[in-house]
PDB file of C-alpha atoms in Angstrom:
ATOM      1  CA  UNK S 229     -25.501 -74.542   3.693  1.00 88.00           C
ATOM      2  CA  UNK S 230     -24.503 -77.188   0.977  1.00 94.00           C
ATOM      3  CA  UNK S 231     -26.620 -80.106   2.098  1.00 96.00           C
ATOM      4  CA  UNK S 232     -24.660 -83.808   1.930  1.00 97.00           C
ATOM      5  CA  UNK S 233     -26.247 -86.656   1.151  1.00 98.00           C
ATOM      6  CA  UNK S 234     -25.104 -89.847   1.446  1.00 98.00           C
ATOM      7  CA  UNK S 235     -25.475 -93.370   0.248  1.00 93.00           C
ATOM      8  CA  UNK S 236     -25.996 -96.360   1.432  1.00 93.00           C
ATOM      9  CA  UNK S 237     -26.713 -95.922   4.425  1.00 95.00           C
ATOM     10  CA  UNK S 238     -24.976 -98.917   5.907  1.00 96.00           C
ATOM     11  CA  UNK S 239     -23.239-101.145   4.054  1.00 95.00           C
ATOM     12  CA  UNK S 240     -22.435-105.334   4.841  1.00 96.00           C
ATOM     13  CA  UNK S 241     -19.439-106.698   3.246  1.00 96.00           C
ATOM     14  CA  UNK S 242     -16.700-108.955   3.214  1.00 96.00           C
ATOM     15  CA  UNK S 243     -13.471-108.845   4.151  1.00 96.00           C
ATOM     16  CA  UNK S 244     -11.321-108.849   1.377  1.00 96.00           C
ATOM     17  CA  UNK S 245     -14.098-107.216  -0.482  1.00 97.00           C
ATOM     18  CA  UNK S 246     -14.552-104.086  -2.597  1.00 97.00           C
ATOM     19  CA  UNK S 247     -16.452-100.390  -0.852  1.00 96.00           C
ATOM     20  CA  UNK S 248     -18.474 -97.932  -2.515  1.00 96.00           C
ATOM     21  CA  UNK S 249     -19.835 -94.401  -1.053  1.00 91.00           C
ATOM     22  CA  UNK S 250     -21.423 -92.108  -2.068  1.00 97.00           C
ATOM     23  CA  UNK S 251     -21.719 -88.344  -1.558  1.00 97.00           C
ATOM     24  CA  UNK S 252     -23.239 -86.013  -3.469  1.00 97.00           C
ATOM     25  CA  UNK S 253     -23.971 -81.925  -2.940  1.00 96.00           C
ATOM     26  CA  UNK S 254     -26.639 -80.653  -3.416  1.00 96.00           C
ATOM     27  CA  UNK S 255     -24.606 -77.806  -4.652  1.00 95.00           C
ATOM     28  CA  UNK S 256     -21.264 -77.670  -6.820  1.00 94.00           C
ATOM     29  CA  UNK S 257     -18.355 -77.669  -3.973  1.00 94.00           C
ATOM     30  CA  UNK S 258     -15.374 -75.645  -5.622  1.00 86.00           C
ATOM     31  CA  UNK S 259     -12.131 -75.964  -5.919  1.00 80.00           C
ATOM     32  CA  UNK S 260     -13.224 -79.671  -4.690  1.00 87.00           C
ATOM     33  CA  UNK S 261     -13.209 -78.926  -1.055  1.00 96.00           C
ATOM     34  CA  UNK S 262     -14.346 -82.226  -0.079  1.00 97.00           C
ATOM     35  CA  UNK S 263     -12.933 -84.806   2.393  1.00 98.00           C
ATOM     36  CA  UNK S 264     -13.343 -87.970   3.635  1.00 98.00           C
ATOM     37  CA  UNK S 265     -13.181 -89.375   7.543  1.00 98.00           C
ATOM     38  CA  UNK S 266     -13.204 -92.737   9.390  1.00 98.00           C
ATOM     39  CA  UNK S 267     -14.717 -93.006  12.697  1.00 98.00           C
ATOM     40  CA  UNK S 268     -14.513 -96.546  14.687  1.00 98.00           C
ATOM     41  CA  UNK S 269     -16.969 -96.321  17.823  1.00 96.00           C
ATOM     42  CA  UNK S 270     -15.215 -94.675  21.374  1.00 96.00           C
ATOM     43  CA  UNK S 271     -12.850 -92.810  18.131  1.00 98.00           C
ATOM     44  CA  UNK S 272     -12.225 -89.057  17.260  1.00 98.00           C
ATOM     45  CA  UNK S 273     -12.548 -88.952  13.335  1.00 98.00           C
ATOM     46  CA  UNK S 274      -9.556 -89.843  11.459  1.00 98.00           C
ATOM     47  CA  UNK S 275      -8.540 -88.044   7.524  1.00 98.00           C
ATOM     48  CA  UNK S 276      -9.355 -90.348   5.141  1.00 98.00           C
ATOM     49  CA  UNK S 277      -8.792 -87.907   1.293  1.00 98.00           C
ATOM     50  CA  UNK S 278      -8.661 -84.276   1.369  1.00 97.00           C
ATOM     51  CA  UNK S 279      -8.877 -82.416  -1.797  1.00 96.00           C
ATOM     52  CA  UNK S 280     -11.415 -85.199  -3.240  1.00 96.00           C
ATOM     53  CA  UNK S 281      -8.625 -87.172  -4.012  1.00 96.00           C
ATOM     54  CA  UNK S 282      -5.640 -87.044  -2.246  1.00 97.00           C
ATOM     55  CA  UNK S 283      -4.540 -89.645   0.596  1.00 98.00           C
ATOM     56  CA  UNK S 284      -3.998 -88.157   4.348  1.00 98.00           C
ATOM     57  CA  UNK S 285      -0.483 -88.993   5.952  1.00 96.00           C
ATOM     58  CA  UNK S 286      -0.467 -92.463   6.656  1.00 97.00           C
ATOM     59  CA  UNK S 287      -3.457 -93.636   4.706  1.00 98.00           C
ATOM     60  CA  UNK S 288      -2.714 -97.224   2.713  1.00 97.00           C
ATOM     61  CA  UNK S 289      -3.606 -96.839  -0.507  1.00 97.00           C
ATOM     62  CA  UNK S 290      -6.787 -99.201  -0.312  1.00 98.00           C
ATOM     63  CA  UNK S 291      -8.067 -96.081   0.103  1.00 98.00           C
ATOM     64  CA  UNK S 292      -8.676 -94.161  -3.022  1.00 98.00           C
ATOM     65  CA  UNK S 293     -11.074 -90.376  -3.998  1.00 97.00           C
ATOM     66  CA  UNK S 294     -13.010 -89.869  -7.116  1.00 96.00           C
ATOM     67  CA  UNK S 295     -15.361 -86.864  -8.342  1.00 96.00           C
ATOM     68  CA  UNK S 296     -16.663 -83.427  -8.186  1.00 94.00           C
ATOM     69  CA  UNK S 297     -18.586 -81.126  -8.756  1.00 94.00           C
ATOM     70  CA  UNK S 298     -22.128 -82.576  -6.495  1.00 96.00           C
ATOM     71  CA  UNK S 299     -20.894 -86.161  -6.670  1.00 97.00           C
ATOM     72  CA  UNK S 300     -17.633 -87.992  -4.547  1.00 97.00           C
ATOM     73  CA  UNK S 301     -17.171 -91.421  -3.845  1.00 97.00           C
ATOM     74  CA  UNK S 302     -14.930 -92.945  -1.400  1.00 97.00           C
ATOM     75  CA  UNK S 303     -13.438 -96.532  -2.643  1.00 98.00           C
ATOM     76  CA  UNK S 304     -12.366 -99.351  -0.535  1.00 97.00           C
ATOM     77  CA  UNK S 305     -10.479-101.593  -2.734  1.00 97.00           C
ATOM     78  CA  UNK S 306     -10.365-105.411  -0.211  1.00 97.00           C
ATOM     79  CA  UNK S 307     -11.757-104.126   2.753  1.00 97.00           C
ATOM     80  CA  UNK S 308      -9.119-105.007   5.778  1.00 97.00           C
ATOM     81  CA  UNK S 309     -10.824-106.746  10.187  1.00 95.00           C
ATOM     82  CA  UNK S 310      -9.796-103.088  10.217  1.00 96.00           C
ATOM     83  CA  UNK S 311     -11.895-101.297   8.197  1.00 97.00           C
ATOM     84  CA  UNK S 312     -15.741-102.176   9.763  1.00 95.00           C
ATOM     85  CA  UNK S 313     -16.652 -98.114  10.504  1.00 97.00           C
ATOM     86  CA  UNK S 314     -18.785 -95.994   9.905  1.00 98.00           C
ATOM     87  CA  UNK S 315     -18.122 -92.861   7.198  1.00 98.00           C
ATOM     88  CA  UNK S 316     -18.520 -89.332   6.480  1.00 98.00           C
ATOM     89  CA  UNK S 317     -18.018 -87.161   3.751  1.00 98.00           C
ATOM     90  CA  UNK S 318     -17.343 -83.222   4.787  1.00 98.00           C
ATOM     91  CA  UNK S 319     -17.319 -80.190   2.007  1.00 97.00           C
ATOM     92  CA  UNK S 320     -15.294 -77.255   3.495  1.00 95.00           C
ATOM     93  CA  UNK S 321     -15.986 -75.046   0.464  1.00 89.00           C
ATOM     94  CA  UNK S 322     -18.033 -72.803   1.484  1.00 85.00           C
ATOM     95  CA  UNK S 323     -18.608 -70.434   4.595  1.00 80.00           C
ATOM     96  CA  UNK S 324     -20.529 -73.332   6.867  1.00 86.00           C
ATOM     97  CA  UNK S 325     -18.749 -76.771   6.514  1.00 93.00           C
ATOM     98  CA  UNK S 326     -20.857 -79.898   6.498  1.00 96.00           C
ATOM     99  CA  UNK S 327     -20.700 -83.099   7.371  1.00 98.00           C
ATOM    100  CA  UNK S 328     -23.217 -86.006   5.152  1.00 98.00           C
ATOM    101  CA  UNK S 329     -24.960 -87.777   8.174  1.00 98.00           C
ATOM    102  CA  UNK S 330     -22.024 -91.075   7.115  1.00 98.00           C
ATOM    103  CA  UNK S 331     -22.476 -94.388   5.969  1.00 98.00           C
ATOM    104  CA  UNK S 332     -22.107 -97.369   7.708  1.00 97.00           C
ATOM    105  CA  UNK S 333     -19.535-100.255   6.988  1.00 97.00           C
ATOM    106  CA  UNK S 334     -20.636-103.552   9.208  1.00 94.00           C
ATOM    107  CA  UNK S 335     -19.462-107.027   8.523  1.00 90.00           C
ATOM    108  CA  UNK S 336     -20.833-109.622   6.305  1.00 89.00           C
TER     109      UNK S 336
ATOM    110  CA  UNK W  48       3.566 -85.664  20.398  1.00 94.00           C
ATOM    111  CA  UNK W  49       1.371 -83.102  18.433  1.00 96.00           C
ATOM    112  CA  UNK W  50      -2.534 -83.123  20.183  1.00 97.00           C
ATOM    113  CA  UNK W  51      -5.148 -81.404  21.196  1.00 98.00           C
ATOM    114  CA  UNK W  52      -6.701 -82.026  24.461  1.00 98.00           C
ATOM    115  CA  UNK W  53     -10.393 -80.820  25.315  1.00 98.00           C
ATOM    116  CA  UNK W  54     -12.170 -80.329  28.648  1.00 98.00           C
ATOM    117  CA  UNK W  55     -14.570 -78.348  30.493  1.00 98.00           C
ATOM    118  CA  UNK W  56     -17.283 -80.331  29.795  1.00 97.00           C
ATOM    119  CA  UNK W  57     -19.588 -81.439  31.963  1.00 97.00           C
ATOM    120  CA  UNK W  58     -23.873 -81.450  32.917  1.00 98.00           C
ATOM    121  CA  UNK W  59     -26.094 -77.479  32.836  1.00 98.00           C
ATOM    122  CA  UNK W  60     -29.498 -77.446  32.591  1.00 98.00           C
ATOM    123  CA  UNK W  61     -31.342 -75.265  30.327  1.00 98.00           C
ATOM    124  CA  UNK W  62     -30.377 -72.050  29.566  1.00 98.00           C
ATOM    125  CA  UNK W  63     -26.922 -72.344  30.901  1.00 98.00           C
ATOM    126  CA  UNK W  64     -23.509 -71.225  29.764  1.00 98.00           C
ATOM    127  CA  UNK W  65     -20.176 -73.154  29.741  1.00 98.00           C
ATOM    128  CA  UNK W  66     -17.238 -72.597  28.155  1.00 98.00           C
ATOM    129  CA  UNK W  67     -14.938 -75.124  26.499  1.00 98.00           C
ATOM    130  CA  UNK W  68     -10.487 -75.401  26.252  1.00 98.00           C
ATOM    131  CA  UNK W  69      -9.026 -76.959  23.883  1.00 98.00           C
ATOM    132  CA  UNK W  70      -4.741 -77.685  24.349  1.00 98.00           C
ATOM    133  CA  UNK W  71      -2.314 -77.105  21.597  1.00 98.00           C
ATOM    134  CA  UNK W  72       0.696 -79.179  21.891  1.00 97.00           C
ATOM    135  CA  UNK W  73       3.584 -80.896  18.897  1.00 97.00           C
ATOM    136  CA  UNK W  74       2.773 -77.766  16.687  1.00 97.00           C
ATOM    137  CA  UNK W  75       2.974 -73.699  15.873  1.00 97.00           C
ATOM    138  CA  UNK W  76      -1.210 -72.869  16.912  1.00 97.00           C
ATOM    139  CA  UNK W  77      -0.404 -69.871  15.362  1.00 97.00           C
ATOM    140  CA  UNK W  78      -0.421 -70.804  12.058  1.00 96.00           C
ATOM    141  CA  UNK W  79      -3.570 -72.230  11.713  1.00 96.00           C
ATOM    142  CA  UNK W  80      -7.770 -72.438  11.774  1.00 96.00           C
ATOM    143  CA  UNK W  81      -9.530 -74.402  14.349  1.00 97.00           C
ATOM    144  CA  UNK W  82     -12.499 -76.028  14.887  1.00 97.00           C
ATOM    145  CA  UNK W  83     -14.602 -77.137  17.127  1.00 98.00           C
ATOM    146  CA  UNK W  84     -16.976 -80.026  15.929  1.00 98.00           C
ATOM    147  CA  UNK W  85     -19.737 -82.053  18.075  1.00 98.00           C
ATOM    148  CA  UNK W  86     -21.288 -85.344  17.637  1.00 98.00           C
ATOM    149  CA  UNK W  87     -24.535 -86.037  19.365  1.00 98.00           C
ATOM    150  CA  UNK W  88     -24.758 -89.473  21.298  1.00 97.00           C
ATOM    151  CA  UNK W  89     -25.268 -91.927  18.714  1.00 96.00           C
ATOM    152  CA  UNK W  90     -25.547 -89.062  15.756  1.00 97.00           C
ATOM    153  CA  UNK W  91     -23.272 -88.336  12.957  1.00 98.00           C
ATOM    154  CA  UNK W  92     -20.210 -85.534  12.955  1.00 98.00           C
ATOM    155  CA  UNK W  93     -21.823 -81.813  13.317  1.00 98.00           C
ATOM    156  CA  UNK W  94     -19.725 -78.376  12.049  1.00 98.00           C
ATOM    157  CA  UNK W  95     -19.927 -76.525  15.406  1.00 98.00           C
ATOM    158  CA  UNK W  96     -17.392 -72.829  14.372  1.00 97.00           C
ATOM    159  CA  UNK W  97     -14.112 -71.850  13.011  1.00 97.00           C
ATOM    160  CA  UNK W  98     -12.159 -69.085  13.687  1.00 96.00           C
ATOM    161  CA  UNK W  99      -9.092 -68.790  11.616  1.00 95.00           C
ATOM    162  CA  UNK W 100      -5.063 -68.393  12.801  1.00 95.00           C
ATOM    163  CA  UNK W 101      -5.524 -64.586  13.001  1.00 95.00           C
ATOM    164  CA  UNK W 102      -8.486 -64.747  14.293  1.00 96.00           C
ATOM    165  CA  UNK W 103     -10.591 -62.070  11.463  1.00 95.00           C
ATOM    166  CA  UNK W 104     -12.241 -64.463  10.390  1.00 95.00           C
ATOM    167  CA  UNK W 105     -14.845 -66.091  12.337  1.00 97.00           C
ATOM    168  CA  UNK W 106     -17.781 -68.348  11.557  1.00 96.00           C
ATOM    169  CA  UNK W 107     -21.052 -70.320  13.429  1.00 97.00           C
ATOM    170  CA  UNK W 108     -23.055 -72.969  12.153  1.00 96.00           C
ATOM    171  CA  UNK W 109     -26.920 -72.190  12.183  1.00 95.00           C
ATOM    172  CA  UNK W 110     -27.366 -74.207  15.009  1.00 96.00           C
ATOM    173  CA  UNK W 111     -24.935 -71.900  17.584  1.00 98.00           C
ATOM    174  CA  UNK W 112     -25.076 -68.618  15.389  1.00 97.00           C
ATOM    175  CA  UNK W 113     -26.214 -65.711  18.223  1.00 98.00           C
ATOM    176  CA  UNK W 114     -25.629 -68.302  20.903  1.00 98.00           C
ATOM    177  CA  UNK W 115     -21.392 -69.533  21.416  1.00 98.00           C
ATOM    178  CA  UNK W 116     -18.699 -67.832  20.486  1.00 98.00           C
ATOM    179  CA  UNK W 117     -15.198 -69.023  19.572  1.00 98.00           C
ATOM    180  CA  UNK W 118     -11.446 -67.221  20.525  1.00 98.00           C
ATOM    181  CA  UNK W 119      -8.042 -68.342  21.157  1.00 98.00           C
ATOM    182  CA  UNK W 120      -4.859 -67.193  23.115  1.00 97.00           C
ATOM    183  CA  UNK W 121      -1.691 -67.748  21.035  1.00 96.00           C
ATOM    184  CA  UNK W 122       0.169 -67.234  23.970  1.00 96.00           C
ATOM    185  CA  UNK W 123      -1.829 -70.618  25.410  1.00 97.00           C
ATOM    186  CA  UNK W 124      -1.483 -72.312  22.392  1.00 97.00           C
ATOM    187  CA  UNK W 125      -5.441 -72.423  23.670  1.00 98.00           C
ATOM    188  CA  UNK W 126      -8.390 -72.545  21.666  1.00 98.00           C
ATOM    189  CA  UNK W 127     -11.679 -71.886  23.829  1.00 98.00           C
ATOM    190  CA  UNK W 128     -16.186 -71.939  23.036  1.00 98.00           C
ATOM    191  CA  UNK W 129     -18.099 -70.129  25.196  1.00 98.00           C
ATOM    192  CA  UNK W 130     -20.904 -71.692  25.272  1.00 98.00           C
ATOM    193  CA  UNK W 131     -24.624 -69.639  26.162  1.00 98.00           C
ATOM    194  CA  UNK W 132     -27.617 -69.866  26.256  1.00 98.00           C
ATOM    195  CA  UNK W 133     -27.429 -73.957  26.728  1.00 98.00           C
ATOM    196  CA  UNK W 134     -30.253 -76.389  25.065  1.00 98.00           C
ATOM    197  CA  UNK W 135     -31.255 -80.612  25.316  1.00 98.00           C
ATOM    198  CA  UNK W 136     -30.697 -79.801  21.885  1.00 98.00           C
ATOM    199  CA  UNK W 137     -26.954 -78.716  22.814  1.00 98.00           C
ATOM    200  CA  UNK W 138     -26.116 -82.823  24.120  1.00 98.00           C
ATOM    201  CA  UNK W 139     -22.984 -83.388  21.930  1.00 98.00           C
ATOM    202  CA  UNK W 140     -19.203 -84.869  22.409  1.00 98.00           C
ATOM    203  CA  UNK W 141     -17.042 -81.519  21.544  1.00 98.00           C
ATOM    204  CA  UNK W 142     -14.444 -82.093  19.596  1.00 98.00           C
ATOM    205  CA  UNK W 143     -11.350 -79.541  18.567  1.00 98.00           C
ATOM    206  CA  UNK W 144      -9.878 -79.856  14.821  1.00 98.00           C
ATOM    207  CA  UNK W 145      -6.450 -78.940  13.077  1.00 97.00           C
ATOM    208  CA  UNK W 146      -6.516 -77.726   9.519  1.00 96.00           C
ATOM    209  CA  UNK W 147      -3.944 -79.683   7.624  1.00 95.00           C
ATOM    210  CA  UNK W 148      -2.225 -77.053   5.712  1.00 93.00           C
ATOM    211  CA  UNK W 149      -1.479 -74.265   7.539  1.00 87.00           C
ATOM    212  CA  UNK W 150      -0.811 -71.572   4.402  1.00 90.00           C
ATOM    213  CA  UNK W 151      -4.639 -72.249   3.597  1.00 87.00           C
ATOM    214  CA  UNK W 152      -7.061 -70.165   5.411  1.00 88.00           C
ATOM    215  CA  UNK W 153      -9.393 -73.658   4.981  1.00 89.00           C
ATOM    216  CA  UNK W 154      -8.590 -77.207   5.072  1.00 94.00           C
ATOM    217  CA  UNK W 155      -9.828 -80.653   6.235  1.00 97.00           C
ATOM    218  CA  UNK W 156      -9.507 -81.218   9.509  1.00 97.00           C
ATOM    219  CA  UNK W 157      -6.160 -83.835  10.286  1.00 97.00           C
ATOM    220  CA  UNK W 158      -6.106 -83.852  14.030  1.00 98.00           C
ATOM    221  CA  UNK W 159      -9.047 -84.191  16.513  1.00 98.00           C
ATOM    222  CA  UNK W 160      -9.296 -84.381  20.463  1.00 98.00           C
ATOM    223  CA  UNK W 161     -10.772 -86.775  22.222  1.00 98.00           C
ATOM    224  CA  UNK W 162     -13.911 -84.577  23.279  1.00 98.00           C
ATOM    225  CA  UNK W 163     -15.130 -83.429  25.875  1.00 98.00           C
ATOM    226  CA  UNK W 164     -18.517 -84.077  27.367  1.00 98.00           C
ATOM    227  CA  UNK W 165     -21.523 -81.398  26.945  1.00 98.00           C
ATOM    228  CA  UNK W 166     -24.843 -82.471  29.112  1.00 98.00           C
ATOM    229  CA  UNK W 167     -27.711 -80.605  29.065  1.00 98.00           C
ATOM    230  CA  UNK W 168     -30.480 -81.150  31.144  1.00 97.00           C
ATOM    231  CA  UNK W 169     -32.564 -80.340  33.870  1.00 93.00           C
TER     232      UNK W 169
END
């Protein structure tokens, strides 16, 4: 099973600031089968990024993903008030899909 | 409208069983692989099970292997999760989730339901 580690656990930032999230895998993820999701309280997760760097339909371009192998990054260029949430990475390149523990972004 | 609607959750004693359902609409269900994902109260996401579009490939998380069974019914456009030998640590909100691209066996999950709550307690 591929284990995903996310850092930091919590990010305290202000609207307008840049947010950077890290996701590290215990082994290489094939074909960059890495996704990022956003989850707000009481809501289902929402797909942001697939294939490590492709924005999902309807996702604003302030969200970007990068990385390959074992190290991946999600960046929000300028935080909007609606971006304060929990962000999860997920790998779907092995038979046991796994999620990272999440990074919470809260208002500073 | 494209949507997934889960049902079947509830309160059950340890060792009991439940069958979850996920009704789909707005897309060609038969073409897409599907998944179940759960989230314990206040915790993160845990992938539970996967089934390919033709049901020929099925995968489970180690934590549920041998106890849970995923299935699908194209005639009903529905996904199911039979959960047996339930444990306290199976308590969670259970989501069904569709993969993004029908041409692929695996992909990111682009459509989620709102979930159905399963509580296992004595």
